[in-house]
Short mmCIF file of C-alpha atoms and ligand atoms in Angstrom, two decimals:
data_model
loop_
_atom_site.label_atom_id
_atom_site.label_comp_id
_atom_site.label_asym_id
_atom_site.label_seq_id
_atom_site.Cartn_x
_atom_site.Cartn_y
_atom_site.Cartn_z
CA MET A 173 -178.85 48.48 116.64
CA THR A 174 -180.67 51.47 118.52
CA ARG A 175 -182.23 50.88 121.90
CA ILE A 176 -185.09 53.42 122.40
CA LEU A 177 -185.84 54.03 125.96
CA ARG A 178 -188.88 56.08 127.08
CA VAL A 179 -188.17 57.91 130.22
CA ASN A 180 -190.26 60.60 132.34
CA PRO A 181 -188.54 63.81 131.64
CA LEU A 182 -188.95 64.91 135.44
CA ASN A 183 -188.04 61.74 137.08
CA PRO A 184 -186.19 59.22 134.69
CA SER A 185 -185.68 55.69 135.78
CA VAL A 186 -182.52 54.92 137.28
CA ASP A 187 -182.11 51.82 134.94
CA ALA A 188 -182.58 53.69 131.78
CA ILE A 189 -180.19 56.43 132.91
CA HIS A 190 -177.69 53.70 134.10
CA GLU A 191 -178.01 51.86 130.73
CA ALA A 192 -177.31 54.89 128.55
CA ALA A 193 -174.53 56.14 130.84
CA ARG A 194 -172.79 52.66 130.45
CA ALA A 195 -173.01 53.30 126.63
CA ILE A 196 -171.28 56.69 126.98
CA ILE A 197 -168.61 55.11 129.09
CA ASP A 198 -167.99 52.32 126.61
CA GLY A 199 -167.47 54.65 123.81
CA GLY A 200 -171.14 54.67 122.29
CA THR A 201 -173.54 57.32 121.24
CA VAL A 202 -176.65 58.46 123.06
CA ALA A 203 -179.41 60.76 121.84
CA PHE A 204 -181.05 62.57 125.04
CA PRO A 205 -183.44 65.30 125.53
CA THR A 206 -182.41 68.83 126.86
CA GLU A 207 -184.53 71.77 127.63
CA THR A 208 -183.27 73.27 124.16
CA VAL A 209 -183.28 70.38 121.49
CA TYR A 210 -182.27 66.71 121.67
CA GLY A 211 -178.55 66.28 121.78
CA LEU A 212 -176.46 63.39 120.15
CA GLY A 213 -173.67 62.85 122.94
CA ALA A 214 -170.66 60.98 123.50
CA SER A 215 -167.72 61.18 126.00
CA ALA A 216 -165.95 64.22 125.17
CA PHE A 217 -162.75 62.42 126.05
CA ASN A 218 -163.27 59.85 123.69
CA PRO A 219 -162.01 60.74 120.36
CA ALA A 220 -163.39 57.77 118.45
CA ALA A 221 -166.77 58.08 120.08
CA VAL A 222 -167.00 61.90 119.17
CA ARG A 223 -165.97 60.91 115.50
CA LYS A 224 -168.96 58.68 115.40
CA VAL A 225 -171.24 61.58 116.35
CA PHE A 226 -169.86 63.58 113.74
CA GLU A 227 -170.27 60.83 111.01
CA ILE A 228 -173.68 59.85 112.12
CA LYS A 229 -174.65 63.67 111.72
CA GLY A 230 -172.70 64.00 108.62
CA ARG A 231 -171.41 67.15 110.33
CA PRO A 232 -168.10 68.82 108.99
CA SER A 233 -165.19 68.16 111.57
CA ASP A 234 -164.21 71.88 111.67
CA ASN A 235 -167.68 72.50 113.26
CA PRO A 236 -166.96 71.99 117.06
CA ALA A 237 -169.45 70.34 119.68
CA ILE A 238 -170.97 71.83 122.70
CA VAL A 239 -169.41 70.16 125.85
CA HIS A 240 -172.30 69.36 128.29
CA ILE A 241 -171.55 69.38 132.14
CA ALA A 242 -173.47 68.63 135.17
CA SER A 243 -171.64 70.63 137.85
CA ILE A 244 -169.46 73.77 138.03
CA GLU A 245 -166.58 71.69 139.10
CA GLN A 246 -166.72 69.85 135.78
CA LEU A 247 -165.97 73.26 134.14
CA ASN A 248 -162.23 72.81 134.98
CA ASP A 249 -161.92 69.52 133.35
CA VAL A 250 -162.63 71.32 129.79
CA ALA A 251 -161.90 74.86 130.01
CA ALA A 252 -159.01 77.23 131.35
CA PRO A 253 -159.86 78.82 134.68
CA VAL A 254 -162.46 81.63 134.78
CA SER A 255 -162.55 84.59 136.91
CA ASP A 256 -164.79 84.67 140.04
CA GLU A 257 -166.81 87.27 138.60
CA LEU A 258 -167.76 85.15 135.62
CA LEU A 259 -168.24 82.05 137.85
CA SER A 260 -170.78 83.88 139.80
CA LYS A 261 -172.62 84.53 136.43
CA PHE A 262 -172.39 81.02 135.48
CA LYS A 263 -173.88 79.73 138.55
CA ILE A 264 -176.93 82.11 138.09
CA LEU A 265 -177.51 81.26 134.39
CA TRP A 266 -176.71 77.64 134.67
CA PRO A 267 -178.18 75.19 134.55
CA GLY A 268 -179.96 76.79 131.69
CA PRO A 269 -180.18 77.16 127.72
CA ILE A 270 -177.07 79.11 127.45
CA THR A 271 -173.73 78.05 126.19
CA PHE A 272 -170.25 80.08 126.70
CA VAL A 273 -167.36 79.94 124.32
CA LEU A 274 -164.25 79.92 126.82
CA LYS A 275 -160.66 79.42 126.37
CA GLY A 276 -159.82 75.65 126.41
CA ASN A 277 -157.28 73.92 128.69
CA GLY A 278 -155.81 71.91 126.09
CA LYS A 279 -157.07 68.71 127.29
CA LEU A 280 -160.14 67.92 124.98
CA PRO A 281 -159.47 66.17 121.75
CA LYS A 282 -159.59 68.11 118.47
CA GLU A 283 -162.56 65.95 117.45
CA VAL A 284 -164.50 68.12 120.06
CA THR A 285 -163.15 71.33 119.46
CA GLY A 286 -162.52 71.52 115.96
CA GLY A 287 -158.76 72.41 116.39
CA LEU A 288 -159.74 75.60 118.05
CA ASP A 289 -158.17 76.58 121.32
CA THR A 290 -161.53 77.50 122.69
CA VAL A 291 -164.41 75.37 123.72
CA SER A 292 -168.23 75.97 124.30
CA VAL A 293 -169.79 74.67 127.44
CA ARG A 294 -173.09 74.35 128.69
CA MET A 295 -174.96 73.03 131.79
CA PRO A 296 -178.38 71.91 130.61
CA ALA A 297 -181.65 72.35 132.72
CA HIS A 298 -183.12 68.96 131.90
CA THR A 299 -183.10 66.37 134.49
CA VAL A 300 -182.41 63.44 131.92
CA ALA A 301 -179.38 65.24 130.39
CA LEU A 302 -178.10 66.10 134.03
CA ARG A 303 -178.44 62.71 135.30
CA LEU A 304 -177.06 61.17 132.25
CA ILE A 305 -173.88 63.39 132.42
CA GLU A 306 -173.54 62.71 136.27
CA ALA A 307 -173.98 58.76 135.76
CA ALA A 308 -171.40 58.75 132.93
CA GLY A 309 -169.07 60.66 135.06
CA VAL A 310 -167.63 62.61 132.07
CA PRO A 311 -168.62 65.75 130.24
CA ILE A 312 -170.73 64.89 127.11
CA ALA A 313 -169.92 66.27 123.87
CA ALA A 314 -173.21 66.81 122.12
CA PRO A 315 -174.25 68.51 118.94
CA SER A 316 -178.03 68.76 118.16
CA ALA A 317 -179.33 65.15 117.35
CA ASN A 318 -180.32 65.85 113.66
CA ILE A 319 -178.56 65.22 110.20
CA SER A 320 -176.43 68.31 109.63
CA GLY A 321 -178.42 71.04 107.78
CA ARG A 322 -181.80 69.45 108.79
CA PRO A 323 -184.09 70.93 111.42
CA SER A 324 -182.94 70.24 114.86
CA SER A 325 -184.95 67.58 116.72
CA THR A 326 -187.45 68.54 119.41
CA LEU A 327 -188.97 64.99 119.80
CA ALA A 328 -187.80 61.45 119.72
CA SER A 329 -189.50 60.77 116.45
CA HIS A 330 -187.36 63.24 114.80
CA VAL A 331 -184.26 61.50 116.14
CA ILE A 332 -185.54 58.40 114.95
CA ALA A 333 -186.24 59.67 111.41
CA ASP A 334 -182.57 60.89 111.30
CA MET A 335 -180.59 58.25 112.94
CA ASP A 336 -182.32 55.09 113.92
CA GLY A 337 -180.01 52.01 113.57
CA LYS A 338 -177.00 54.32 113.74
CA VAL A 339 -176.99 55.47 117.40
CA ASP A 340 -176.71 52.88 120.49
CA PHE A 341 -179.49 54.77 122.67
CA ILE A 342 -182.29 57.19 122.12
CA LEU A 343 -183.70 58.47 125.64
CA ASP A 344 -187.26 59.66 124.74
CA GLY A 345 -188.19 62.24 127.20
CA GLY A 346 -191.04 63.67 124.99
CA ASN A 347 -191.11 67.11 123.65
CA THR A 348 -188.21 69.45 124.48
CA ILE A 349 -188.99 72.59 126.51
CA PHE A 350 -187.96 75.64 124.41
CA GLY A 351 -187.33 73.86 121.06
CA LEU A 352 -184.60 76.14 120.06
CA GLU A 353 -180.83 75.58 120.47
CA SER A 354 -179.12 77.31 123.36
CA THR A 355 -177.97 81.08 123.17
CA ILE A 356 -174.32 81.09 122.54
CA ILE A 357 -172.13 83.91 124.07
CA ASP A 358 -168.29 84.20 123.06
CA LEU A 359 -166.41 85.28 126.36
CA THR A 360 -162.93 84.71 124.70
CA LYS A 361 -162.71 88.17 123.13
CA GLU A 362 -162.45 91.69 124.89
CA ARG A 363 -166.12 92.10 124.33
CA PRO A 364 -168.88 89.44 125.24
CA ARG A 365 -170.44 88.38 121.71
CA LEU A 366 -173.83 86.88 121.15
CA LEU A 367 -172.92 84.24 118.41
CA ARG A 368 -176.59 82.57 118.41
CA PRO A 369 -179.92 83.93 119.97
CA GLY A 370 -181.90 81.49 122.07
CA ALA A 371 -184.37 81.17 124.86
CA TYR A 372 -182.39 83.17 127.21
CA THR A 373 -183.18 86.79 125.65
CA VAL A 374 -180.78 89.53 124.66
CA GLU A 375 -182.88 91.87 127.02
CA GLU A 376 -182.10 89.38 130.03
CA LEU A 377 -178.61 88.78 129.04
CA SER A 378 -177.83 92.46 128.74
CA LYS A 379 -178.21 92.68 132.83
CA TYR A 380 -175.35 90.28 133.20
CA PHE A 381 -173.21 91.21 130.20
CA GLU A 382 -173.22 94.89 130.07
CA GLU A 383 -171.39 95.36 126.77
CA LEU A 384 -172.96 92.47 124.88
CA ASP A 385 -172.33 92.66 121.23
CA THR A 386 -175.19 91.49 119.26
CA SER A 387 -174.06 92.98 115.89
CA ASP A 388 -173.69 89.42 114.20
CA ILE A 389 -176.65 87.45 114.70
CA ILE A 390 -177.65 87.92 111.15
CA ILE A 391 -174.43 87.87 108.97
CA SER A 392 -174.12 88.77 105.36
CA ALA A 393 -172.85 86.03 103.03
CA ASN A 394 -169.63 87.39 102.21
CA GLU A 395 -168.51 88.05 105.85
CA ALA A 396 -166.30 85.74 107.77
CA PRO A 397 -168.61 83.80 110.06
CA PRO A 398 -167.64 84.58 114.00
CA SER A 399 -168.63 80.90 114.63
CA PRO A 400 -167.57 77.95 112.59
CA GLY A 401 -171.09 76.57 112.56
CA LEU A 402 -172.63 79.69 110.97
CA LYS A 403 -171.22 79.38 107.55
CA TYR A 404 -173.27 76.13 106.96
CA LYS A 405 -176.65 75.73 105.84
CA HIS A 406 -179.10 75.29 108.82
CA TYR A 407 -182.49 74.08 109.78
CA ALA A 408 -183.61 73.69 106.08
CA PRO A 409 -186.49 71.65 104.65
CA GLU A 410 -186.04 70.06 101.44
CA LYS A 411 -188.79 71.91 99.79
CA ARG A 412 -188.82 75.69 99.32
CA LEU A 413 -189.65 77.90 102.30
CA VAL A 414 -190.23 81.62 102.26
CA VAL A 415 -190.98 83.79 105.02
CA ALA A 416 -194.13 86.18 104.32
CA ARG A 417 -193.93 89.89 104.73
CA ASP A 418 -196.75 89.59 107.22
CA ALA A 419 -200.03 87.62 108.07
CA GLU A 420 -201.92 89.69 105.75
CA LEU A 421 -199.95 88.62 102.73
CA MET A 422 -200.49 85.17 103.73
CA VAL A 423 -204.35 85.50 103.81
CA GLU A 424 -204.13 87.47 100.45
CA ALA A 425 -202.04 84.84 98.79
CA ALA A 426 -204.10 81.84 100.11
CA ASP A 427 -206.91 83.46 98.39
CA ALA A 428 -205.34 84.33 95.23
CA LEU A 429 -203.51 81.08 94.85
CA ARG A 430 -206.36 78.67 95.76
CA GLY A 431 -205.93 75.06 94.58
CA LYS A 432 -201.97 75.47 94.61
CA LYS A 433 -199.99 73.29 96.63
CA ILE A 434 -198.79 75.69 99.12
CA LEU A 435 -198.64 74.90 102.96
CA PHE A 436 -199.20 77.95 105.33
CA ILE A 437 -197.24 77.68 108.50
CA CYS A 438 -199.09 80.40 110.63
CA SER A 439 -200.24 81.47 114.16
CA ASP A 440 -203.67 80.28 115.41
CA GLU A 441 -205.01 83.59 114.69
CA THR A 442 -203.92 83.60 110.94
CA ALA A 443 -205.11 80.00 110.50
CA LYS A 444 -208.75 81.03 111.22
CA LEU A 445 -208.48 83.73 108.64
CA LEU A 446 -207.43 81.31 105.69
CA PRO A 447 -209.65 80.40 103.13
CA SER A 448 -211.19 76.87 103.30
CA GLY A 449 -209.33 74.22 101.55
CA SER A 450 -205.94 75.86 102.01
CA MET A 451 -203.36 73.71 103.49
CA ARG A 452 -202.34 75.12 106.90
CA LEU A 453 -200.25 74.06 109.94
CA ALA A 454 -201.19 76.38 113.01
CA ILE A 455 -198.23 76.43 115.41
CA GLY A 456 -199.56 78.44 118.53
CA SER A 457 -201.02 81.77 119.37
CA ARG A 458 -199.16 84.96 118.38
CA SER A 459 -199.44 85.96 122.02
CA ASP A 460 -197.29 82.86 122.99
CA LEU A 461 -193.99 82.81 121.38
CA TYR A 462 -192.73 80.09 123.65
CA ARG A 463 -195.30 77.74 122.02
CA ILE A 464 -194.22 79.05 118.48
CA ALA A 465 -190.63 78.28 119.36
CA GLN A 466 -191.44 74.79 120.57
CA ASN A 467 -193.29 74.00 117.41
CA LEU A 468 -191.27 75.58 114.96
CA PHE A 469 -188.64 72.64 114.08
CA ASP A 470 -191.54 70.00 114.11
CA SER A 471 -193.47 72.25 111.47
CA LEU A 472 -190.25 72.62 109.35
CA ARG A 473 -190.11 68.78 109.09
CA LYS A 474 -193.73 68.45 108.38
CA ILE A 475 -193.15 70.48 105.18
CA ASP A 476 -191.28 67.61 103.67
CA ARG A 477 -193.99 65.11 104.73
CA SER A 478 -196.76 67.16 103.32
CA ASP A 479 -197.71 67.26 99.60
CA ALA A 480 -197.23 70.94 99.20
CA GLU A 481 -194.67 72.08 96.69
CA ILE A 482 -193.77 75.16 98.84
CA ALA A 483 -194.20 76.52 102.40
CA VAL A 484 -194.93 79.98 103.54
CA ILE A 485 -194.19 80.80 107.05
CA GLU A 486 -195.68 83.69 109.07
CA PRO A 487 -193.07 86.20 110.87
CA PHE A 488 -193.25 87.03 114.33
CA PRO A 489 -192.07 90.14 116.29
CA GLU A 490 -188.25 90.02 117.06
CA ARG A 491 -188.45 90.68 120.63
CA GLY A 492 -187.70 88.07 123.53
CA ILE A 493 -187.66 84.54 122.31
CA GLY A 494 -188.96 85.91 118.98
CA LEU A 495 -185.52 87.03 118.13
CA ALA A 496 -184.49 83.26 118.11
CA VAL A 497 -187.49 82.08 116.37
CA MET A 498 -186.94 84.38 113.64
CA ASN A 499 -183.11 83.83 113.45
CA ARG A 500 -184.00 80.17 112.87
CA MET A 501 -186.75 80.73 110.51
CA ARG A 502 -184.90 83.01 108.40
CA LYS A 503 -182.03 80.60 107.96
CA ALA A 504 -184.32 77.72 107.36
CA ALA A 505 -185.95 79.75 104.60
CA ASN A 506 -182.48 80.66 103.14
CA MET A 507 -183.10 84.29 103.96
CA LEU A 508 -185.72 84.03 101.31
CA THR A 509 -188.85 86.46 102.10
CA ALA A 510 -192.02 87.31 100.12
CA ASP A 511 -193.64 90.79 99.98
CA SER A 512 -196.23 90.14 97.30
CA VAL A 513 -198.61 87.40 95.85
CA GLU A 514 -196.51 87.39 92.74
CA SER A 515 -193.32 86.79 94.42
CA ILE A 516 -194.94 83.40 96.05
CA ALA A 517 -196.44 82.52 92.76
CA LYS A 518 -193.13 82.58 91.05
CA LEU A 519 -191.74 79.97 93.60
CA LEU A 520 -194.26 77.58 92.43
CA GLY A 521 -193.24 75.36 89.31
P1 LIG B 216 -175.27 72.57 117.78
O1 LIG B 216 -174.19 71.50 118.46
O2 LIG B 216 -175.83 71.96 116.83
O3 LIG B 216 -176.05 73.28 118.78
O4 LIG B 216 -174.22 73.78 117.15
C1 LIG B 216 -173.20 74.34 118.02
C2 LIG B 216 -172.84 75.61 117.47
O5 LIG B 216 -171.93 75.98 118.45
C3 LIG B 216 -172.27 75.66 116.27
O6 LIG B 216 -172.68 76.72 115.39
C4 LIG B 216 -170.92 75.61 116.48
O7 LIG B 216 -170.03 76.10 115.41
C5 LIG B 216 -170.68 76.68 117.56
N1 LIG B 216 -169.49 76.37 118.73
C6 LIG B 216 -168.96 75.33 119.12
N2 LIG B 216 -167.93 75.39 119.71
C7 LIG B 216 -167.47 76.66 119.16
C8 LIG B 216 -166.26 77.47 119.67
N3 LIG B 216 -165.16 76.98 120.39
N4 LIG B 216 -166.26 78.72 119.02
C9 LIG B 216 -167.29 79.25 118.30
N5 LIG B 216 -168.52 78.70 117.98
C10 LIG B 216 -168.59 77.39 118.76
MG1 LIG B 217 -177.23 71.74 115.38
#
């Protein structure tokens, strides 16, 4: 049975944290909010508990989980020692929506690391997550709290839809702050390498990691993926999703294909231009990409709950957090883009 506890995201009750931490200590599983998305956590040093997390998600065992810590001291429990220079950067960027791939120290079970000699580590900037890790007294291995391949969870209702009855606890702290998974930087190679863009932007991070290699954010199908998770399908709704060339094309298509079961996911600005009667989901103003990011995964989940046959989504500028938004959007659409009304029409049955 799953216990769902509502918590104040800024000041969670001691009792709720204590109960959920108890479950972690006892080898259970707890879904909890972070500033990125909801995580599904287990003690990083309990192989059986981590196996449960992977089973619940249907996650392949070669796709390692991020280990979440609540203090810099805990880094020593999970990773090999890092230089003072790196440590000072971690102290600036953590707690925060950024994960670093580091050399492991050989202590974590293979269930967490996928058998790699590296480990990905993050200190989340969310009171509920930090209190939970502190109270459990162990680092928490936590992939995103969604069924593998589905959009990540940004609301407790998403976690409930995917795993009610399978996890021991769900801490419901409301909407997550950024709504996109953490930035991941691999620091185990000569040159720091961006594996996944996130809320910390490339522009910001380049100040801390001068030589940051951003070349493989979007990888082609025949290249060996730099991170195990990148080869798997991601964030995908069950129905066909396509990224429109631009907002103008969406308006044009909505007009030309009136009466067709198409859901238009778009900015508030575009929503106003669509002809009446077209199915639309406005996800925020074009001038506020943080709002778009926060609503993106929820909108992807709504596609399958709507009676639309296909969904068309508006692209946003690939700057700042927009880079991460477009990275998730393109993957969710399986890289499918439409540059004409005909190409949208062709997707309809
Ligand atoms: P999620 O837990 O759903 O946010 O996904 C975590 C991502 O981090 C996946 O794409 C993993 O493949 C990736 N990851 C975790 N550990 C490592 C590692 N040691 N090296 C490279 N990528 C990793
Ligand atoms: Mg995930």
